[in-house]
Coordinates of C-alpha atoms and ligand atoms in Angstrom, one line a residue:
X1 CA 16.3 10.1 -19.7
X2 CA 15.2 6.7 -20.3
X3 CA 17.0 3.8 -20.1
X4 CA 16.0 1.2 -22.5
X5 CA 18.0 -1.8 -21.6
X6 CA 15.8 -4.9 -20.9
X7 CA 15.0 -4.8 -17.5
X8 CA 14.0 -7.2 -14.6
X9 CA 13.4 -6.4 -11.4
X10 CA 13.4 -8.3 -8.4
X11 CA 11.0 -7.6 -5.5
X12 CA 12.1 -9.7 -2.1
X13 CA 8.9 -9.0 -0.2
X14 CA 6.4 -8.6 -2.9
X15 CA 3.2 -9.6 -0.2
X16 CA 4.8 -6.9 2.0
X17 CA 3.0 -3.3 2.8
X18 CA 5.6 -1.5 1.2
X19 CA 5.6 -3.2 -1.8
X20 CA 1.7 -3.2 -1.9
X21 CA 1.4 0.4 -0.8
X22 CA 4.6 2.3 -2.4
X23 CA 6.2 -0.3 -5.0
X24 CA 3.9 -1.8 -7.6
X25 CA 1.9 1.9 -7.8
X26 CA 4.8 3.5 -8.7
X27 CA 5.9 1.1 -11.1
X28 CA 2.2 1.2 -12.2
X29 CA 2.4 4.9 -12.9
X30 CA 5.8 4.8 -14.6
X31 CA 4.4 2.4 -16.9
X32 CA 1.6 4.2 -17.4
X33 CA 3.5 7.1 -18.5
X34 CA 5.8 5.0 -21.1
X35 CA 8.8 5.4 -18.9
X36 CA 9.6 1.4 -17.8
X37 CA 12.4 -0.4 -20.1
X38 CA 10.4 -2.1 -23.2
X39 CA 11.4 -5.4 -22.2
X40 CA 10.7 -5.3 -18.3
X41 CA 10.1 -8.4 -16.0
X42 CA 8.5 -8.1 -12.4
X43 CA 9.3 -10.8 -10.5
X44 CA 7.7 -10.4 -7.3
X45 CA 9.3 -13.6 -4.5
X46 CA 7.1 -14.7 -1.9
X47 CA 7.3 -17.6 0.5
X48 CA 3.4 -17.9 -0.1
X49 CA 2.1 -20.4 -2.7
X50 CA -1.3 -18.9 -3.0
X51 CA -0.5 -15.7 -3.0
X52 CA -2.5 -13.7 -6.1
X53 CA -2.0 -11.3 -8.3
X54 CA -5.3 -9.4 -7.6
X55 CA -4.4 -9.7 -4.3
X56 CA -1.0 -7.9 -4.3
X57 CA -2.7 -5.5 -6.6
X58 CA -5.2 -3.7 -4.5
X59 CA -3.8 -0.8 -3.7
X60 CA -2.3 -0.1 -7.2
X61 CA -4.5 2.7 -9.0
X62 CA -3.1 1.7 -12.6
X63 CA -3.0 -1.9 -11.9
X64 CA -3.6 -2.7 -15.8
X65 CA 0.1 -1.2 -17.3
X66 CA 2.2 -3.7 -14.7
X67 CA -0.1 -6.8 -14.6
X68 CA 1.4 -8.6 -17.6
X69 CA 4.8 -8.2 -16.2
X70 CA 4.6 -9.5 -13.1
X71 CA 5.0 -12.9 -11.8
X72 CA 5.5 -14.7 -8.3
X73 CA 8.6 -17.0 -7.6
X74 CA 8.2 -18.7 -4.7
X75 CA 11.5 -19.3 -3.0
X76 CA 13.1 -19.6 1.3
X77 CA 15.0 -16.6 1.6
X78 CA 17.6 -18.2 3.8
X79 CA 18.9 -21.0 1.3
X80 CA 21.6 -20.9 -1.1
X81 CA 20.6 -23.0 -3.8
X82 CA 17.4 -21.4 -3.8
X83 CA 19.2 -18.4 -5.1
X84 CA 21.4 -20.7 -7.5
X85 CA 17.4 -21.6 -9.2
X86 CA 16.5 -17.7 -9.0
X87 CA 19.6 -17.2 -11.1
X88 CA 18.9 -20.0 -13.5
X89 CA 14.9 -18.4 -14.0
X90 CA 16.5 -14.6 -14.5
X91 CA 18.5 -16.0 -17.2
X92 CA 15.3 -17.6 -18.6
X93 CA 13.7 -14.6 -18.6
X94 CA 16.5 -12.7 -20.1
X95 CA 16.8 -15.3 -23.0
X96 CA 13.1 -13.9 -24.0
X97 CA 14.8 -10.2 -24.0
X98 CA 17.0 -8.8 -27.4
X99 CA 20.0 -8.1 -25.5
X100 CA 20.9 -8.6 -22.3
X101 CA 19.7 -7.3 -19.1
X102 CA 19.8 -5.2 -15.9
X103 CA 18.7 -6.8 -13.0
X104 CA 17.5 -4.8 -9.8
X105 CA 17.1 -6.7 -6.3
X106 CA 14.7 -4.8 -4.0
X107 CA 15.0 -5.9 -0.4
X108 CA 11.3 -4.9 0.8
X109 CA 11.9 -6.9 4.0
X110 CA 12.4 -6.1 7.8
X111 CA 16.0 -5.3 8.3
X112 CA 17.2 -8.4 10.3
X113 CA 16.3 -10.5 7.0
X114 CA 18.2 -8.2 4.8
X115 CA 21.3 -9.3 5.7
X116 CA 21.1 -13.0 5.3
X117 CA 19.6 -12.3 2.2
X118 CA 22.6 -9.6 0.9
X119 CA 24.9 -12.7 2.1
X120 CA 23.5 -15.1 -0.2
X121 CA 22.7 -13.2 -3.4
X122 CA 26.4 -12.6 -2.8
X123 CA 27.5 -16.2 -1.8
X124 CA 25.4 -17.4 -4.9
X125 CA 26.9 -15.4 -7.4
X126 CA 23.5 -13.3 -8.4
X127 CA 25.5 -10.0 -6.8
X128 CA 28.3 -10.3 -8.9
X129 CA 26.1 -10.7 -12.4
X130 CA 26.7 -8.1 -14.8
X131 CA 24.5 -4.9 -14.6
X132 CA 23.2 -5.7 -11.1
X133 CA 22.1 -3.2 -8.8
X134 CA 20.7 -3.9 -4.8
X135 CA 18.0 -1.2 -3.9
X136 CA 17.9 -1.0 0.1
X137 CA 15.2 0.4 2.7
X138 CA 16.6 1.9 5.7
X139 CA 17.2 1.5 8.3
X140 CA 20.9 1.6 8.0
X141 CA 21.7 0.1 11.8
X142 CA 20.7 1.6 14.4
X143 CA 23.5 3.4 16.0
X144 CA 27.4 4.8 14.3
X145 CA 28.8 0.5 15.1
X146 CA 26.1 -0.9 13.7
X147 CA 25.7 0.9 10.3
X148 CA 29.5 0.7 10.0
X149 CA 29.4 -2.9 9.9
X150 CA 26.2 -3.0 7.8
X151 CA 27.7 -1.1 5.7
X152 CA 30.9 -3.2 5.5
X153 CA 28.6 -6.5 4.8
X154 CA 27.4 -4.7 1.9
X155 CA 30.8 -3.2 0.6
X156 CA 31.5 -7.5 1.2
X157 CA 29.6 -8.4 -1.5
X158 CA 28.5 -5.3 -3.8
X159 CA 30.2 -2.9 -5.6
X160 CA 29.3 0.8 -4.0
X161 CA 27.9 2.0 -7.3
X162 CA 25.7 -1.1 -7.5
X163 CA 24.3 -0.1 -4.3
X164 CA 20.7 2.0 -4.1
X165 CA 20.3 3.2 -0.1
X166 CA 16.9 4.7 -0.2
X167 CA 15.5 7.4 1.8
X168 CA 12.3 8.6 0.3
X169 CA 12.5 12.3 1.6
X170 CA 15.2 12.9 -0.9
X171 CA 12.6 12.0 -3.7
X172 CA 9.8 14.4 -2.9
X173 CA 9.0 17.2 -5.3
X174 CA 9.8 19.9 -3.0
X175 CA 13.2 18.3 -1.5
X176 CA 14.2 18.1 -5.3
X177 CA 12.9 21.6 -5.7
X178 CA 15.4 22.9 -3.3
X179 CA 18.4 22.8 -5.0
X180 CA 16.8 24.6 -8.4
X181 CA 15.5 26.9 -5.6
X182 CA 18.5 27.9 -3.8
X183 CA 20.3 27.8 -7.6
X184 CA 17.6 29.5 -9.4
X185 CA 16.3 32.3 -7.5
X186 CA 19.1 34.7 -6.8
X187 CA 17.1 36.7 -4.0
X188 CA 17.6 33.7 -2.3
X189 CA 21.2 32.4 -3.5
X190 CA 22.5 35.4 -2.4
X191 CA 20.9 35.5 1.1
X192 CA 21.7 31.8 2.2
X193 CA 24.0 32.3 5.2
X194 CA 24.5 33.5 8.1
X195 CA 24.6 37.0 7.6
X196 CA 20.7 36.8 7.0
X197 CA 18.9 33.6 8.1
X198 CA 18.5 33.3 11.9
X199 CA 17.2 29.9 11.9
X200 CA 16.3 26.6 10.1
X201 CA 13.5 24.7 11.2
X202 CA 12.5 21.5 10.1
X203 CA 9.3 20.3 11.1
X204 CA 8.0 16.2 10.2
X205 CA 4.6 16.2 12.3
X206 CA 2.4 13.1 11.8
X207 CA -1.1 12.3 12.6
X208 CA -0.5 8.6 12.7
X209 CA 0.7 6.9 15.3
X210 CA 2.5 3.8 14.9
X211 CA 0.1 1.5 12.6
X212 CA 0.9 -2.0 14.3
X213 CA 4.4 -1.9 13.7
X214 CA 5.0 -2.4 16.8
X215 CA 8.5 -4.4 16.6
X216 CA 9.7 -2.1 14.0
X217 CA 9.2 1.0 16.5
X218 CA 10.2 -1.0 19.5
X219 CA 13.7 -1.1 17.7
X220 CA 13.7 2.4 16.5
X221 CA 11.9 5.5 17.8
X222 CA 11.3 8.8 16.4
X223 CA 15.5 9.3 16.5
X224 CA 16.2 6.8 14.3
X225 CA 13.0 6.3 12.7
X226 CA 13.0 10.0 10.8
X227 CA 16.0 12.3 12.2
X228 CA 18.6 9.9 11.2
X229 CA 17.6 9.6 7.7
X230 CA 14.7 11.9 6.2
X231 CA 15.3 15.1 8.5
X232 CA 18.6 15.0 8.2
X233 CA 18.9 14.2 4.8
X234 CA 16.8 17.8 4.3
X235 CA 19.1 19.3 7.1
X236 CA 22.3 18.3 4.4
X237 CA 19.9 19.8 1.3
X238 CA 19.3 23.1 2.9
X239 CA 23.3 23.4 4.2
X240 CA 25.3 22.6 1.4
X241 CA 26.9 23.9 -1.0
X242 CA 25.5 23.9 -4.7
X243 CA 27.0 21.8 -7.2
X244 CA 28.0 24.0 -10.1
X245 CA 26.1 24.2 -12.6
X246 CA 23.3 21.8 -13.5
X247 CA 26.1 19.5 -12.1
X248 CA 23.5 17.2 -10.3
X249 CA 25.9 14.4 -9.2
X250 CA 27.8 16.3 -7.4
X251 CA 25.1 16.3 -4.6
X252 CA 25.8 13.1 -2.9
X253 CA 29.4 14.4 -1.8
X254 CA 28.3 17.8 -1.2
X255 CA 25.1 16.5 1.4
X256 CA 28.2 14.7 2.8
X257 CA 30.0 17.8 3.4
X258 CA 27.2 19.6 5.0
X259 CA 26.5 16.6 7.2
X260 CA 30.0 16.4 8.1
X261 CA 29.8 19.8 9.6
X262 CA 26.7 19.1 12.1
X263 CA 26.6 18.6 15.8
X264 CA 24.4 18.9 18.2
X265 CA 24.1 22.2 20.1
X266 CA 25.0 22.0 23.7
X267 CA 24.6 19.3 25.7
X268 CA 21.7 16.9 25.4
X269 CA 19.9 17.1 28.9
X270 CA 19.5 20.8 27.4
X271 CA 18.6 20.7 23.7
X272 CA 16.9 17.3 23.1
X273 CA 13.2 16.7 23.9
X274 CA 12.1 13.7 23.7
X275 CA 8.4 12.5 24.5
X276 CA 5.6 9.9 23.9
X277 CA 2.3 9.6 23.4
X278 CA 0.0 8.3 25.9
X279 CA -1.2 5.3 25.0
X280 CA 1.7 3.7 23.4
X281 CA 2.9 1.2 26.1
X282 CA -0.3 -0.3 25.7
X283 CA -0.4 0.0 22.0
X284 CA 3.2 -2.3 21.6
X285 CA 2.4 -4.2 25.0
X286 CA 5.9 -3.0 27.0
X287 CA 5.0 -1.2 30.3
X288 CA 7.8 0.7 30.9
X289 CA 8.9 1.7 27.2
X290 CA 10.9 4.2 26.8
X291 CA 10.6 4.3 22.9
X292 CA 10.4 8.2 22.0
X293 CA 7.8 8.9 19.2
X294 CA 8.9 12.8 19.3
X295 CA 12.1 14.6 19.6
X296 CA 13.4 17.8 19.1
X297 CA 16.7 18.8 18.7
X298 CA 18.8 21.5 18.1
X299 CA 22.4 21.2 15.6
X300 CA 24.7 23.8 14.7
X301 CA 27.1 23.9 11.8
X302 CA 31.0 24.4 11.6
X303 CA 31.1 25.7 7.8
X304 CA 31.9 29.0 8.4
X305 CA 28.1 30.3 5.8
X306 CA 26.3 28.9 8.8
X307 CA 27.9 29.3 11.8
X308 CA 25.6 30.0 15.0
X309 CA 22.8 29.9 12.9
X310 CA 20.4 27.1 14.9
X311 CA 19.1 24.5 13.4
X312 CA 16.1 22.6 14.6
X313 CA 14.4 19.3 14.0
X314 CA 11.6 18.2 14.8
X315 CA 9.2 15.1 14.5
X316 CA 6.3 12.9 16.1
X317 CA 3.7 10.6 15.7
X318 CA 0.4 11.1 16.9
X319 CA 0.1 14.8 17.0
X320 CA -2.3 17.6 16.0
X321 CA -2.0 17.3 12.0
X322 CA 0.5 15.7 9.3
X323 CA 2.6 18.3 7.9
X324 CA 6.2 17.9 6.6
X325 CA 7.7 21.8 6.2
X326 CA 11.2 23.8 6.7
X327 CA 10.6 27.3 7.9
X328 CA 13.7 29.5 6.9
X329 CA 14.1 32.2 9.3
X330 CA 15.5 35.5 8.3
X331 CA 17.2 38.2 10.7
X332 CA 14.9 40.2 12.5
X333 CA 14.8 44.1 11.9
X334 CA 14.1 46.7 14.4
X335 CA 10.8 46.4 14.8
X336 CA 11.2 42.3 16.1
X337 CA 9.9 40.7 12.6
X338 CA 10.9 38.2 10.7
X339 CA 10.3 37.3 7.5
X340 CA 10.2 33.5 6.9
X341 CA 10.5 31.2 3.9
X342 CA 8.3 27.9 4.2
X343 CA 8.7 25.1 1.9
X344 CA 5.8 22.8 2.0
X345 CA 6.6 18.9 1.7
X346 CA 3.2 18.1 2.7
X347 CA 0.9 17.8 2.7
X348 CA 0.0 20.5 -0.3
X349 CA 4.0 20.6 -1.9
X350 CA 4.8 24.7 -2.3
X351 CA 6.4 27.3 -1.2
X352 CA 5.2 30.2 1.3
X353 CA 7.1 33.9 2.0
X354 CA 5.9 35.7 4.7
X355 CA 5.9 39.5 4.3
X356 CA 5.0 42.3 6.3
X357 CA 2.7 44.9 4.6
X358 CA 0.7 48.0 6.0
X359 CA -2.4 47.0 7.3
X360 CA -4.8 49.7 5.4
X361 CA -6.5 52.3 7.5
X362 CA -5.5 55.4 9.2
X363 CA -3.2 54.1 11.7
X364 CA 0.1 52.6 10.9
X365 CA -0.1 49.2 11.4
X366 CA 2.3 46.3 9.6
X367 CA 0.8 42.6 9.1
X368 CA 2.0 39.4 8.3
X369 CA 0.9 38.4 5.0
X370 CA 1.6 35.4 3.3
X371 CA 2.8 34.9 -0.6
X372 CA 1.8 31.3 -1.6
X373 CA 2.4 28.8 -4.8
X374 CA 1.1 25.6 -4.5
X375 CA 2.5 22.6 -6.6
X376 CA -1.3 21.4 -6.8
X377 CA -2.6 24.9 -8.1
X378 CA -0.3 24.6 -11.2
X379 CA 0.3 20.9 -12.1
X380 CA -2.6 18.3 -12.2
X381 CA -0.1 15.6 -10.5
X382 CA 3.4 15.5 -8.7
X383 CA 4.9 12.0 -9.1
X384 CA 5.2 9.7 -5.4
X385 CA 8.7 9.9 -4.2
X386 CA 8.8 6.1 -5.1
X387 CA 8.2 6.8 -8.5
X388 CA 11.1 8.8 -9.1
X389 CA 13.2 6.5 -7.0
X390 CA 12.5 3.4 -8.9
X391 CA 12.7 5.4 -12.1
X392 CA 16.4 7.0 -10.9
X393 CA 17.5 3.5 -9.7
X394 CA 16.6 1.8 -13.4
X395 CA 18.5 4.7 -15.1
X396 CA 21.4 4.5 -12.9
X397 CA 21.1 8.3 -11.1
X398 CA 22.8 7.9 -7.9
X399 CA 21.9 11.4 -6.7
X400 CA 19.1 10.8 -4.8
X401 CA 20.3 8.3 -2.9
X402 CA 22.0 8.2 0.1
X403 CA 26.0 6.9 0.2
X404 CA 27.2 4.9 3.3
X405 CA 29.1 7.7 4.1
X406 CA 26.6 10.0 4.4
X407 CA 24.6 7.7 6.7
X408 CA 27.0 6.8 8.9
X409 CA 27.8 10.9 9.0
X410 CA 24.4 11.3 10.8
X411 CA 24.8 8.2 12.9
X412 CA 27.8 10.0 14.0
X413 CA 25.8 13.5 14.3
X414 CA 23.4 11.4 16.6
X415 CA 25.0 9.5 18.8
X416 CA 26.0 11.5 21.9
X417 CA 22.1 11.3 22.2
X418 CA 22.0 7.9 21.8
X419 CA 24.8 7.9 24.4
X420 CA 23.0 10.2 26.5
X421 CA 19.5 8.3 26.3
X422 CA 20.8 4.8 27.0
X423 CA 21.9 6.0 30.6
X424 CA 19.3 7.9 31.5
X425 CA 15.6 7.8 30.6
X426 CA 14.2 10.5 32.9
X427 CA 13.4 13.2 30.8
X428 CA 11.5 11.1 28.6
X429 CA 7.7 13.6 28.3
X430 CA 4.1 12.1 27.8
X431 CA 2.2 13.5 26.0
X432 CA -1.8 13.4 24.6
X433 CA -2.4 12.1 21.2
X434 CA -3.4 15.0 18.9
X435 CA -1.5 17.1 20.8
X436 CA 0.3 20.5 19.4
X437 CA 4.5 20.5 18.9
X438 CA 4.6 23.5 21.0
X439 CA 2.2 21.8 23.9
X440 CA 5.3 19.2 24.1
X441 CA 8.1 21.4 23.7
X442 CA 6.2 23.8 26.6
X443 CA 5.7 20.8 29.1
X444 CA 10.1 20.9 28.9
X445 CA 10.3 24.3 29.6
Ligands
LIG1 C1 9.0 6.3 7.1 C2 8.9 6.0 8.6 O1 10.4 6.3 6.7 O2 8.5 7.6 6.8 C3 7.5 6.1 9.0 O3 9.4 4.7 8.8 C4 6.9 7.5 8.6 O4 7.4 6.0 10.4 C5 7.1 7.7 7.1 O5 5.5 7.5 8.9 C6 6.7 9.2 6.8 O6 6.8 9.3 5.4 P1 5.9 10.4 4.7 O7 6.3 10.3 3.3 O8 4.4 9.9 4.9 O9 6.1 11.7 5.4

């Protein structure tokens, strides 16, 4: 529902790609559809002085329904007082609102400037305001240490339920689909287990390779880049248990349950691939990188519905196609065929089941036929995942967002990898750009 308390919201980073690409169209499209506070205030802080509205604006299809509400505030991120004057101007604005406001800070920055900047909307008061929330990109650290003590810097200075840990996956139409699926559809509620699904497979493959950000992928890799956060986050959705009811808030702690019951499967040298496309070295100028832009691993589960039942991950830049899809795998029968249950994240949101029917004729022959539903056949247009994060985060819904617990969980899940990789980088695969996942996972085997 929406919330109509006078509303401002901070972007740190407004210039950036994130906020140009992701940020200001979604807030564009909420607006457009009436759902932004009445009394909302966009204000956008930049370091540059000649920075321009039309210029920030570019990508944003409904530019029109946010342009009156934005404005720049030039400030340096890294001094105190210049928070002290950011807090003086958001109680400005707030005198032009009928009653007071909410305020939402969101850090659209690399990661190494997020912490100063947590630090000093802490040290300068603006974190303890009433009605203040802190929206955060990941990534969370980059290993279990690291996102402990992230984590603890932000516990330092903000309240847990002010905090907004994004991970976008958890936004999409169809990962939000999967509860009401798994709840709604008793064929399938009943069948969830062990005792008829043989495998989970979830499959993030990208055309794109690394877009210039080479720093950013320097310091990350495919790992920590979209296991640690989006696959995993869909590995937690699939596994747990359902909240009862429409008792939606109960997801955060039952993802944390489900992620609390991972591990990896056998020992690393055996069920992690890890590869990179040709070309990259050259691409972030580091001969000799050992940066992974795929990996594929295989967890199991300790809760006793899922028990041996594999579960695989999967990811890459730079391959065949972009599609973002968990294949369900049920038991085989006699005959050696499996029926499968796709959900489509991308790139056309739906769901597939894959039957086996008589192939007409004389002989007795069985096919695989598929049942589809596409999102796109039956609605003119799915909101962006950003859409319904920024709208969840101005109404206070916590569900789709990630707690500190549950990232440092798959930190945990993670690091006898990271472990694993840091002392040895032989078994690290090249591979063609464009090529197919199962060219790379062959090359292993
Ligand atoms: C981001 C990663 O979180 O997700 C990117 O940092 C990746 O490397 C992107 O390309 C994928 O998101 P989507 O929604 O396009 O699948």
């Amino acid at each position: 529902m929406k919330n109509n308390q006078p509303t401002i919201i901070v972007i740190i980073g407004i210039s950036g790609d994130l906020s140009r690409r992701k940020l200001l169209p979604a807030l564009a499209q909420i607006s457009a559809a009436g759902e932004l506070p009445y009394e909302c205030r966009i204000v956008g802080i930049t370091r540059q002085y000649d920075l321009l509205l039309s210029d920030v604006l570019t990508h944003v299809e409904k530019a029109k329904d946010i342009e009156g509400m934005i404005e720049f505030w030039n400030m340096e991120l890294d001094k105190k007082d210049a928070y002290e004057k950011l807090g003086k101007h958001l109680k400005e604005i707030e005198r032009g609102f009928t009653s007071p406001a909410q305020r939402l800070f969101y850090l659209s920055v690399p990661p190494q400037i997020s912490r100063p900047i947590i630090e000093l909307l802490g040290e300068s008061g603006l974190a303890s305001a009433p009605n203040t929330k802190l929206l955060l990109e990941k990534p969370f650290g980059v290993d279990f240490e690291s996102a402990q003590e992230l984590a603890n810097h932000v516990d330092h200075y903000f309240l847990s339920d002010q905090v907004y840990r994004i991970d976008h996956y958890l936004a999409k139409e169809t990962a939000q689909n999967l509860v009401v699926f798994r709840q709604d559809n008793s064929l399938f509620k009943r069948t969830w287990n062990k005792d008829f699904i043989e495998s989970v497979n979830i499959i993030a493959s990208e055309k794109i390779g690394i877009e210039g950000r080479s720093i950013f992928y320097e310091q990350t890799g495919a790992l920590r880049d979209l296991v640690q956060s989006h696959l995993l986050q869909l590995t937690a959705l699939i596994l747990m248990e359902l909240p009862s009811g429409r008792n939606f808030a109960e997801i955060p702690a039952r993802r944390l349950a489900a992620l609390n019951s991972l591990r990896l499967k056998g020992r690393v040298e055996e069920n992690v691939i890890r590869g990179q496309y040709r070309g990259y070295q050259s691409e972030v100028k580091n001969h000799g990188s050992h940066v992974e832009t795929f990996v594929s691993l295989t967890l199991e589960s300790d809760d006793e519905r899922f028990i041996n039942v594999p579960i695989v991950l999967t990811t890459g830049k730079a391959l065949a196609f972009k599609e973002t899809k968990i294949i369900i795998s049920y038991k085989r029968n006699e005959n050696h065929e499996s029926n499968q249950l796709i959900l489509h994240l991308q790139p056309d949101e739906g769901v597939e089941l894959c039957l086996f029917a008589k192939r007409p004729g004389y002989e007795h022959q069985v096919e695989r036929h598929p049942l589809k539903f596409s999102f796109g056949e039956y609605y003119s247009r799915l909101p962006e995942a950003y859409e319904q994060v920024l709208f969840d985060a101005i109404n206070s819904n916590h569900t789709l967002f990630a707690s500190s617990e549950e990232v440092l969980a798959s930190w945990r899940i993670l690091d006898s990898i990271q472990k694993t990789w840091a002392m040895n980088n032989n078994d690290l695969l090249i591979y063609e750009p464009g090529s197919k996942i199962e060219q790379i996972i062959d090359k292993k085997n």
